[in-house]
Amino acid sequence: MQQTQMNIEIRTGTGKGISRKLRAAGKIPAVVYGRGMEPIPVSLDPKSLAAATAGEGGINNLITLTGGAELEQTVVIVADIQRDFLKGTPLHVDLHRVNMNEKVRVNVPVVLKGTAVGVKEGGLLDFAHHNLHIECLPGNIPEHIEVDISAVRIGHSIHVDEICFPEGVKCIESPRTQVVGVLGKAKDDQPVES
């Protein structure tokens, strides 16, 4: 998993008025929280957030905080980004402090490999789960879960229990959850025209 750094500033005030002033100044209000600590309000630069969450890992990147005295060198992941409904710009960010020795739960994207036999036969690919909810140590968070679909025929699918996850990574979805399948009728099932 990619590790990045992000500069933050501790902020003293909270509330809607303070948050509006921060946004007007080009900053994003945020909060750092975690087990055994009081939530700490901070602010950060939108470009710094974009850089820290860039790459395939996205919001699952491990981020080391800099610039915030008591939070200096604290490792976090982005727990949530609240966005403006119309513009899509970040309004508020929740940063979750992680202990590198304790498991975390995150959503990881699924990447399909190959072209399904069923699609070549005229079927329609049904990609039901683009992300999977997993549990692992922060240092073991994969950037994605690769699923080889080349052998999937029409009417067949791949479920969670058929996917090979990296060592130390446990999927917490139901084992029978369908991730991807191919819909359609096999050529043998087509009605015979008279």
PDB file of C-alpha atoms in Angstrom, residues 3-4 11 20-21 26 28 31 34 44 46 50 52 55 70 73 88 104 109 118 120 122 124 138 142-143 165 167 192:
ATOM      1  CA  GLN A   3       2.343   5.704   1.964  1.00  0.00           C
ATOM      2  CA  THR A   4       2.136   9.476   1.589  1.00  0.00           C
ATOM      3  CA  ARG A  11      -7.450  24.503  14.583  1.00  0.00           C
ATOM      4  CA  ARG A  20     -17.168  28.514   6.320  1.00  0.00           C
ATOM      5  CA  LYS A  21     -14.227  30.836   7.032  1.00  0.00           C
ATOM      6  CA  GLY A  26      -9.146  27.723   0.596  1.00  0.00           C
ATOM      7  CA  ILE A  28     -10.796  22.070   4.281  1.00  0.00           C
ATOM      8  CA  VAL A  31     -11.020  15.988  12.299  1.00  0.00           C
ATOM      9  CA  GLY A  34      -9.097   7.158  16.838  1.00  0.00           C
ATOM     10  CA  LEU A  44      -5.768  20.960   5.447  1.00  0.00           C
ATOM     11  CA  PRO A  46      -7.214  20.622  -0.893  1.00  0.00           C
ATOM     12  CA  ALA A  50      -5.583  15.272  -3.475  1.00  0.00           C
ATOM     13  CA  ALA A  52      -2.199  12.147  -0.408  1.00  0.00           C
ATOM     14  CA  GLY A  55      -2.852   6.685  -7.022  1.00  0.00           C
ATOM     15  CA  GLU A  70       0.757  16.810  18.724  1.00  0.00           C
ATOM     16  CA  GLN A  73       4.065  11.623  12.329  1.00  0.00           C
ATOM     17  CA  GLY A  88     -17.916  17.630  -5.850  1.00  0.00           C
ATOM     18  CA  VAL A 104      -8.698  -2.090   9.995  1.00  0.00           C
ATOM     19  CA  PRO A 109     -11.635  -1.844  -5.568  1.00  0.00           C
ATOM     20  CA  GLY A 118     -19.280 -15.950 -22.003  1.00  0.00           C
ATOM     21  CA  LYS A 120     -17.071 -13.693 -26.382  1.00  0.00           C
ATOM     22  CA  GLY A 122     -22.482 -13.029 -26.800  1.00  0.00           C
ATOM     23  CA  LEU A 124     -23.387  -9.581 -21.029  1.00  0.00           C
ATOM     24  CA  PRO A 138      -2.880  -1.292   7.711  1.00  0.00           C
ATOM     25  CA  PRO A 142      -3.956  -4.081  -1.130  1.00  0.00           C
ATOM     26  CA  GLU A 143      -4.413  -1.383  -3.757  1.00  0.00           C
ATOM     27  CA  PHE A 165      -7.075 -12.869  -1.391  1.00  0.00           C
ATOM     28  CA  GLU A 167      -2.048 -13.312   2.691  1.00  0.00           C
ATOM     29  CA  VAL A 192     -35.140 -22.624 -33.511  1.00  0.00           C
TER      30      VAL A 192
END
